[in-house]
Short mmCIF file of N, CA, C and O in Angstrom, two decimals:
data_model
loop_
_atom_site.label_atom_id
_atom_site.label_comp_id
_atom_site.label_asym_id
_atom_site.label_seq_id
_atom_site.Cartn_x
_atom_site.Cartn_y
_atom_site.Cartn_z
N UNK L 21 0.82 -1.19 0.00
CA UNK L 21 0.00 0.00 0.00
C UNK L 21 0.86 1.26 0.00
O UNK L 21 0.61 2.19 -0.74
N UNK L 22 1.91 1.32 0.83
CA UNK L 22 2.76 2.50 0.87
C UNK L 22 3.50 2.68 -0.46
O UNK L 22 3.77 3.80 -0.89
N UNK L 23 3.80 1.55 -1.15
CA UNK L 23 4.43 1.64 -2.47
C UNK L 23 3.52 2.40 -3.42
O UNK L 23 3.96 3.29 -4.14
N UNK L 24 2.23 2.07 -3.45
CA UNK L 24 1.29 2.73 -4.35
C UNK L 24 1.19 4.21 -4.02
O UNK L 24 1.17 5.05 -4.92
N UNK L 25 1.16 4.56 -2.76
CA UNK L 25 1.11 5.97 -2.36
C UNK L 25 2.33 6.71 -2.89
O UNK L 25 2.23 7.81 -3.42
N UNK L 26 3.49 6.07 -2.81
CA UNK L 26 4.73 6.69 -3.25
C UNK L 26 4.82 6.91 -4.75
O UNK L 26 5.50 7.81 -5.22
N UNK L 27 4.14 6.08 -5.53
CA UNK L 27 4.21 6.19 -6.99
C UNK L 27 2.88 6.61 -7.62
O UNK L 27 2.73 6.59 -8.83
N UNK L 28 1.93 7.01 -6.81
CA UNK L 28 0.60 7.37 -7.31
C UNK L 28 0.67 8.41 -8.42
O UNK L 28 0.01 8.28 -9.45
N UNK L 29 1.48 9.45 -8.26
CA UNK L 29 1.53 10.50 -9.29
C UNK L 29 2.10 9.94 -10.60
O UNK L 29 1.64 10.30 -11.68
N UNK L 30 3.07 9.04 -10.51
CA UNK L 30 3.62 8.42 -11.72
C UNK L 30 2.56 7.55 -12.39
O UNK L 30 2.39 7.61 -13.61
N UNK L 31 1.84 6.75 -11.61
CA UNK L 31 0.79 5.91 -12.17
C UNK L 31 -0.30 6.76 -12.82
O UNK L 31 -0.80 6.41 -13.90
N UNK L 32 -0.66 7.87 -12.21
CA UNK L 32 -1.68 8.75 -12.79
C UNK L 32 -1.20 9.33 -14.12
O UNK L 32 -1.96 9.40 -15.09
N UNK L 33 0.08 9.74 -14.18
CA UNK L 33 0.61 10.31 -15.43
C UNK L 33 0.62 9.27 -16.54
O UNK L 33 0.30 9.57 -17.68
N UNK L 34 0.98 8.04 -16.22
CA UNK L 34 1.10 7.00 -17.24
C UNK L 34 -0.25 6.37 -17.58
O UNK L 34 -0.62 6.26 -18.75
N UNK L 35 -1.00 5.94 -16.58
CA UNK L 35 -2.23 5.18 -16.81
C UNK L 35 -3.45 6.05 -17.11
O UNK L 35 -4.37 5.59 -17.78
N UNK L 36 -3.47 7.26 -16.61
CA UNK L 36 -4.64 8.13 -16.81
C UNK L 36 -4.36 9.19 -17.87
O UNK L 36 -5.09 9.31 -18.85
N UNK L 37 -3.29 9.95 -17.69
CA UNK L 37 -2.97 11.03 -18.64
C UNK L 37 -2.27 10.50 -19.89
O UNK L 37 -2.15 11.21 -20.87
N UNK L 38 -1.79 9.23 -19.84
CA UNK L 38 -1.11 8.59 -20.98
C UNK L 38 0.16 9.33 -21.40
O UNK L 38 0.51 9.39 -22.57
N UNK L 39 0.86 9.91 -20.44
CA UNK L 39 2.13 10.58 -20.73
C UNK L 39 3.23 9.55 -20.91
O UNK L 39 3.25 8.52 -20.25
N UNK L 40 4.14 9.82 -21.82
CA UNK L 40 5.29 8.93 -22.04
C UNK L 40 6.18 8.96 -20.80
O UNK L 40 6.29 9.98 -20.12
N UNK L 41 6.80 7.82 -20.51
CA UNK L 41 7.67 7.74 -19.34
C UNK L 41 8.86 6.84 -19.63
O UNK L 41 8.81 5.96 -20.49
N UNK L 42 9.93 7.07 -18.90
CA UNK L 42 11.15 6.28 -19.04
C UNK L 42 11.53 5.73 -17.66
O UNK L 42 11.44 6.43 -16.65
N UNK L 43 11.94 4.46 -17.65
CA UNK L 43 12.49 3.81 -16.46
C UNK L 43 11.56 3.86 -15.25
O UNK L 43 11.97 4.20 -14.15
N UNK L 44 10.30 3.48 -15.44
CA UNK L 44 9.41 3.42 -14.28
C UNK L 44 9.30 1.98 -13.79
O UNK L 44 9.45 1.02 -14.54
N UNK L 45 9.02 1.85 -12.52
CA UNK L 45 8.92 0.55 -11.86
C UNK L 45 7.45 0.18 -11.72
O UNK L 45 6.72 0.81 -10.95
N UNK L 46 7.03 -0.83 -12.46
CA UNK L 46 5.67 -1.35 -12.37
C UNK L 46 5.67 -2.80 -11.89
O UNK L 46 4.71 -3.53 -12.10
N UNK L 47 6.75 -3.21 -11.23
CA UNK L 47 6.87 -4.60 -10.79
C UNK L 47 5.69 -5.01 -9.91
O UNK L 47 5.34 -4.31 -8.96
N UNK L 48 5.08 -6.14 -10.28
CA UNK L 48 4.00 -6.70 -9.48
C UNK L 48 2.67 -5.98 -9.56
O UNK L 48 1.73 -6.36 -8.87
N UNK L 49 2.55 -4.99 -10.42
CA UNK L 49 1.29 -4.25 -10.50
C UNK L 49 0.19 -5.12 -11.09
O UNK L 49 0.46 -6.04 -11.87
N UNK L 50 -1.04 -4.87 -10.71
CA UNK L 50 -2.20 -5.53 -11.28
C UNK L 50 -3.04 -4.47 -11.96
O UNK L 50 -3.34 -3.43 -11.36
N UNK L 51 -3.42 -4.74 -13.21
CA UNK L 51 -4.26 -3.82 -13.95
C UNK L 51 -5.39 -4.61 -14.58
O UNK L 51 -5.15 -5.57 -15.32
N UNK L 52 -6.63 -4.23 -14.26
CA UNK L 52 -7.80 -4.90 -14.80
C UNK L 52 -8.21 -6.15 -14.05
O UNK L 52 -9.04 -6.92 -14.52
N UNK L 53 -7.65 -6.39 -12.89
CA UNK L 53 -7.93 -7.59 -12.09
C UNK L 53 -8.20 -7.20 -10.64
O UNK L 53 -7.92 -6.08 -10.22
N UNK L 54 -8.70 -8.14 -9.87
CA UNK L 54 -8.86 -7.90 -8.43
C UNK L 54 -7.50 -7.57 -7.83
O UNK L 54 -6.50 -8.19 -8.18
N UNK L 55 -7.46 -6.58 -6.97
CA UNK L 55 -6.22 -6.19 -6.33
C UNK L 55 -5.57 -4.98 -6.98
O UNK L 55 -4.48 -4.57 -6.59
N UNK L 56 -6.24 -4.40 -7.99
CA UNK L 56 -5.72 -3.20 -8.64
C UNK L 56 -5.67 -2.06 -7.62
O UNK L 56 -6.50 -1.99 -6.72
N UNK L 57 -4.67 -1.18 -7.71
CA UNK L 57 -4.60 -0.07 -6.76
C UNK L 57 -5.87 0.80 -6.81
O UNK L 57 -6.41 1.06 -7.89
N UNK L 58 -6.33 1.23 -5.67
CA UNK L 58 -7.52 2.07 -5.57
C UNK L 58 -7.37 3.30 -6.45
O UNK L 58 -6.33 3.97 -6.43
N UNK L 59 -8.41 3.58 -7.20
CA UNK L 59 -8.40 4.72 -8.10
C UNK L 59 -7.98 4.37 -9.51
O UNK L 59 -8.09 5.18 -10.42
N UNK L 60 -7.51 3.13 -9.72
CA UNK L 60 -7.06 2.71 -11.04
C UNK L 60 -7.86 1.52 -11.56
O UNK L 60 -7.41 0.76 -12.40
N UNK L 61 -9.08 1.37 -11.06
CA UNK L 61 -9.90 0.22 -11.44
C UNK L 61 -10.21 0.19 -12.95
O UNK L 61 -10.37 -0.88 -13.52
N UNK L 62 -10.30 1.33 -13.60
CA UNK L 62 -10.61 1.39 -15.03
C UNK L 62 -9.35 1.63 -15.88
O UNK L 62 -9.45 1.89 -17.07
N UNK L 63 -8.19 1.55 -15.28
CA UNK L 63 -6.94 1.85 -15.98
C UNK L 63 -6.63 0.79 -17.03
O UNK L 63 -7.04 -0.37 -16.91
N UNK L 64 -5.91 1.20 -18.05
CA UNK L 64 -5.39 0.28 -19.05
C UNK L 64 -4.08 0.85 -19.59
O UNK L 64 -3.64 1.92 -19.16
N UNK L 65 -3.47 0.13 -20.51
CA UNK L 65 -2.21 0.58 -21.09
C UNK L 65 -2.38 0.99 -22.55
O UNK L 65 -1.41 1.11 -23.29
N UNK L 66 -3.61 1.22 -22.94
CA UNK L 66 -3.89 1.68 -24.30
C UNK L 66 -3.26 3.05 -24.52
O UNK L 66 -3.36 3.93 -23.65
N UNK L 67 -2.57 3.22 -25.64
CA UNK L 67 -1.94 4.49 -26.03
C UNK L 67 -0.78 4.92 -25.12
O UNK L 67 -0.33 6.05 -25.19
N UNK L 68 -0.29 4.02 -24.28
CA UNK L 68 0.82 4.33 -23.39
C UNK L 68 2.15 4.12 -24.12
O UNK L 68 2.29 3.20 -24.92
N UNK L 69 3.12 4.98 -23.85
CA UNK L 69 4.45 4.84 -24.42
C UNK L 69 5.47 4.81 -23.29
O UNK L 69 5.62 5.79 -22.56
N UNK L 70 6.16 3.66 -23.14
CA UNK L 70 7.13 3.49 -22.07
C UNK L 70 8.44 2.95 -22.61
O UNK L 70 8.46 2.13 -23.52
N UNK L 71 9.53 3.40 -22.01
CA UNK L 71 10.85 2.90 -22.35
C UNK L 71 11.56 2.51 -21.06
O UNK L 71 11.49 3.23 -20.06
N UNK L 72 12.24 1.37 -21.09
CA UNK L 72 12.98 0.87 -19.93
C UNK L 72 12.10 0.69 -18.69
O UNK L 72 12.57 0.85 -17.56
N UNK L 73 10.85 0.34 -18.89
CA UNK L 73 9.96 0.07 -17.76
C UNK L 73 10.19 -1.36 -17.26
O UNK L 73 10.56 -2.24 -18.03
N UNK L 74 9.97 -1.58 -15.97
CA UNK L 74 10.07 -2.92 -15.41
C UNK L 74 8.70 -3.32 -14.87
O UNK L 74 8.25 -2.81 -13.85
N UNK L 75 8.03 -4.21 -15.60
CA UNK L 75 6.73 -4.72 -15.20
C UNK L 75 6.82 -6.23 -14.91
O UNK L 75 5.89 -6.98 -15.17
N UNK L 76 7.94 -6.64 -14.36
CA UNK L 76 8.11 -8.04 -13.98
C UNK L 76 7.06 -8.42 -12.94
O UNK L 76 6.67 -7.59 -12.10
N UNK L 77 6.60 -9.66 -13.01
CA UNK L 77 5.64 -10.21 -12.04
C UNK L 77 4.30 -9.49 -12.05
O UNK L 77 3.51 -9.63 -11.13
N UNK L 78 4.03 -8.69 -13.08
CA UNK L 78 2.76 -7.96 -13.17
C UNK L 78 1.65 -8.88 -13.68
O UNK L 78 1.92 -9.94 -14.26
N UNK L 79 0.41 -8.46 -13.46
CA UNK L 79 -0.75 -9.19 -13.96
C UNK L 79 -1.65 -8.19 -14.68
O UNK L 79 -2.04 -7.17 -14.10
N UNK L 80 -1.96 -8.51 -15.94
CA UNK L 80 -2.74 -7.60 -16.76
C UNK L 80 -3.97 -8.28 -17.34
O UNK L 80 -3.91 -9.43 -17.78
N UNK L 81 -5.07 -7.57 -17.37
CA UNK L 81 -6.27 -7.96 -18.11
C UNK L 81 -6.85 -6.65 -18.62
O UNK L 81 -7.81 -6.11 -18.05
N UNK L 82 -6.22 -6.11 -19.66
CA UNK L 82 -6.59 -4.78 -20.14
C UNK L 82 -6.12 -4.59 -21.57
O UNK L 82 -5.46 -5.44 -22.14
N UNK L 83 -6.44 -3.44 -22.12
CA UNK L 83 -6.03 -3.12 -23.48
C UNK L 83 -4.62 -2.54 -23.52
O UNK L 83 -4.25 -1.70 -22.70
N UNK L 84 -3.85 -3.01 -24.51
CA UNK L 84 -2.54 -2.47 -24.82
C UNK L 84 -2.58 -1.84 -26.22
O UNK L 84 -1.55 -1.58 -26.82
N UNK L 85 -3.77 -1.62 -26.77
CA UNK L 85 -3.92 -1.12 -28.14
C UNK L 85 -3.13 0.17 -28.33
O UNK L 85 -3.17 1.07 -27.49
N UNK L 86 -2.40 0.21 -29.43
CA UNK L 86 -1.59 1.37 -29.82
C UNK L 86 -0.50 1.74 -28.80
O UNK L 86 0.08 2.81 -28.88
N UNK L 87 -0.22 0.85 -27.86
CA UNK L 87 0.85 1.10 -26.88
C UNK L 87 2.21 0.89 -27.55
O UNK L 87 2.33 0.18 -28.54
N UNK L 88 3.22 1.52 -27.00
CA UNK L 88 4.58 1.41 -27.52
C UNK L 88 5.53 1.19 -26.35
O UNK L 88 5.68 2.07 -25.50
N UNK L 89 6.14 0.01 -26.30
CA UNK L 89 7.08 -0.32 -25.24
C UNK L 89 8.45 -0.61 -25.84
O UNK L 89 8.56 -1.40 -26.77
N UNK L 90 9.48 0.02 -25.32
CA UNK L 90 10.84 -0.20 -25.79
C UNK L 90 11.71 -0.64 -24.61
O UNK L 90 11.66 -0.03 -23.54
N UNK L 91 12.51 -1.68 -24.85
CA UNK L 91 13.48 -2.16 -23.86
C UNK L 91 12.86 -2.30 -22.47
O UNK L 91 13.46 -1.92 -21.47
N UNK L 92 11.67 -2.86 -22.41
CA UNK L 92 10.98 -3.01 -21.13
C UNK L 92 10.94 -4.48 -20.72
O UNK L 92 11.09 -5.38 -21.55
N UNK L 93 10.75 -4.72 -19.44
CA UNK L 93 10.79 -6.07 -18.88
C UNK L 93 9.39 -6.48 -18.41
O UNK L 93 8.77 -5.78 -17.61
N UNK L 94 8.94 -7.62 -18.93
CA UNK L 94 7.66 -8.20 -18.54
C UNK L 94 7.88 -9.63 -18.04
O UNK L 94 6.98 -10.46 -18.12
N UNK L 95 9.06 -9.93 -17.54
CA UNK L 95 9.41 -11.28 -17.11
C UNK L 95 8.44 -11.79 -16.05
O UNK L 95 8.08 -11.07 -15.12
N UNK L 96 7.99 -13.01 -16.22
CA UNK L 96 7.09 -13.71 -15.29
C UNK L 96 5.78 -12.97 -15.07
O UNK L 96 5.17 -13.06 -14.01
N UNK L 97 5.34 -12.24 -16.08
CA UNK L 97 4.06 -11.54 -16.01
C UNK L 97 2.96 -12.38 -16.64
O UNK L 97 3.23 -13.32 -17.38
N UNK L 98 1.72 -12.03 -16.34
CA UNK L 98 0.56 -12.72 -16.89
C UNK L 98 -0.29 -11.70 -17.64
O UNK L 98 -0.61 -10.62 -17.12
N UNK L 99 -0.63 -12.06 -18.89
CA UNK L 99 -1.50 -11.23 -19.73
C UNK L 99 -2.74 -12.07 -19.99
O UNK L 99 -2.70 -13.05 -20.73
N UNK L 100 -3.85 -11.72 -19.39
CA UNK L 100 -5.08 -12.51 -19.50
C UNK L 100 -6.14 -11.71 -20.26
O UNK L 100 -6.59 -10.67 -19.79
N UNK L 101 -6.51 -12.21 -21.41
CA UNK L 101 -7.52 -11.59 -22.29
C UNK L 101 -7.20 -10.13 -22.61
O UNK L 101 -8.08 -9.27 -22.62
N UNK L 102 -5.96 -9.84 -22.87
CA UNK L 102 -5.54 -8.48 -23.23
C UNK L 102 -5.73 -8.23 -24.72
O UNK L 102 -5.65 -9.16 -25.53
N UNK L 103 -5.95 -7.00 -25.07
CA UNK L 103 -6.07 -6.59 -26.48
C UNK L 103 -4.76 -5.91 -26.88
O UNK L 103 -4.31 -4.97 -26.21
N UNK L 104 -4.17 -6.38 -27.99
CA UNK L 104 -2.87 -5.88 -28.43
C UNK L 104 -2.92 -5.23 -29.82
O UNK L 104 -1.91 -5.12 -30.48
N UNK L 105 -4.08 -4.77 -30.27
CA UNK L 105 -4.21 -4.21 -31.62
C UNK L 105 -3.28 -3.02 -31.80
O UNK L 105 -3.33 -2.06 -31.04
N UNK L 106 -2.41 -3.11 -32.79
CA UNK L 106 -1.45 -2.06 -33.15
C UNK L 106 -0.45 -1.73 -32.03
O UNK L 106 0.16 -0.66 -32.04
N UNK L 107 -0.28 -2.62 -31.07
CA UNK L 107 0.72 -2.41 -30.02
C UNK L 107 2.11 -2.76 -30.55
O UNK L 107 2.24 -3.63 -31.41
N UNK L 108 3.13 -2.08 -30.04
CA UNK L 108 4.51 -2.34 -30.47
C UNK L 108 5.37 -2.61 -29.24
O UNK L 108 5.39 -1.82 -28.29
N UNK L 109 6.08 -3.72 -29.29
CA UNK L 109 7.01 -4.10 -28.23
C UNK L 109 8.36 -4.31 -28.88
O UNK L 109 8.53 -5.22 -29.69
N UNK L 110 9.32 -3.48 -28.56
CA UNK L 110 10.64 -3.54 -29.19
C UNK L 110 11.69 -3.85 -28.13
O UNK L 110 11.81 -3.13 -27.13
N UNK L 111 12.44 -4.93 -28.35
CA UNK L 111 13.51 -5.34 -27.44
C UNK L 111 13.03 -5.51 -26.00
O UNK L 111 13.68 -5.07 -25.05
N UNK L 112 11.87 -6.14 -25.83
CA UNK L 112 11.29 -6.37 -24.50
C UNK L 112 11.54 -7.81 -24.06
O UNK L 112 11.69 -8.71 -24.89
N UNK L 113 11.59 -8.02 -22.77
CA UNK L 113 11.84 -9.33 -22.18
C UNK L 113 10.52 -9.90 -21.65
O UNK L 113 9.92 -9.32 -20.74
N UNK L 114 10.09 -11.02 -22.24
CA UNK L 114 8.86 -11.70 -21.81
C UNK L 114 9.19 -13.07 -21.21
O UNK L 114 8.36 -13.97 -21.23
N UNK L 115 10.37 -13.23 -20.65
CA UNK L 115 10.80 -14.52 -20.09
C UNK L 115 9.79 -15.05 -19.09
O UNK L 115 9.39 -14.35 -18.16
N UNK L 116 9.39 -16.30 -19.30
CA UNK L 116 8.48 -17.01 -18.39
C UNK L 116 7.14 -16.31 -18.19
O UNK L 116 6.48 -16.49 -17.17
N UNK L 117 6.72 -15.50 -19.15
CA UNK L 117 5.42 -14.84 -19.08
C UNK L 117 4.35 -15.74 -19.71
O UNK L 117 4.66 -16.63 -20.49
N UNK L 118 3.09 -15.45 -19.38
CA UNK L 118 1.97 -16.19 -19.94
C UNK L 118 1.02 -15.21 -20.62
O UNK L 118 0.66 -14.18 -20.04
N UNK L 119 0.64 -15.56 -21.85
CA UNK L 119 -0.34 -14.74 -22.58
C UNK L 119 -1.53 -15.64 -22.87
O UNK L 119 -1.43 -16.57 -23.67
N UNK L 120 -2.64 -15.37 -22.19
CA UNK L 120 -3.84 -16.19 -22.31
C UNK L 120 -4.94 -15.45 -23.07
O UNK L 120 -5.29 -14.33 -22.71
N UNK L 121 -5.48 -16.05 -24.10
CA UNK L 121 -6.62 -15.54 -24.86
C UNK L 121 -6.45 -14.11 -25.33
O UNK L 121 -7.31 -13.25 -25.09
N UNK L 122 -5.36 -13.79 -26.02
CA UNK L 122 -5.16 -12.41 -26.48
C UNK L 122 -6.05 -12.06 -27.67
O UNK L 122 -6.49 -12.93 -28.41
N UNK L 123 -6.30 -10.77 -27.84
CA UNK L 123 -6.93 -10.24 -29.05
C UNK L 123 -5.84 -9.46 -29.76
O UNK L 123 -5.29 -8.51 -29.21
N UNK L 124 -5.52 -9.90 -30.99
CA UNK L 124 -4.43 -9.28 -31.72
C UNK L 124 -4.93 -8.33 -32.79
O UNK L 124 -5.98 -8.39 -33.27
#
């Protein structure tokens, strides 16, 4: 909980305002699932642009449409029923991740 309080402004800029960001820590975050941080229940990664982000161990059930990720880490993450239309992932690490029922 204190982690979310400490990064709330960063999460708002990225998930709500869709501002581009570099080197943010999203390790273990949940988006679109039970346990999502309060205030981000409707958040998604649609139209988000991130570089060098670390989303290891994250759990997603949301849209990534038109998102752009460069050199980001998604190791051991779960993508459940995510939409990836026109999303771009360049030089990203998906080691041991699971992608279930995607929409491409």
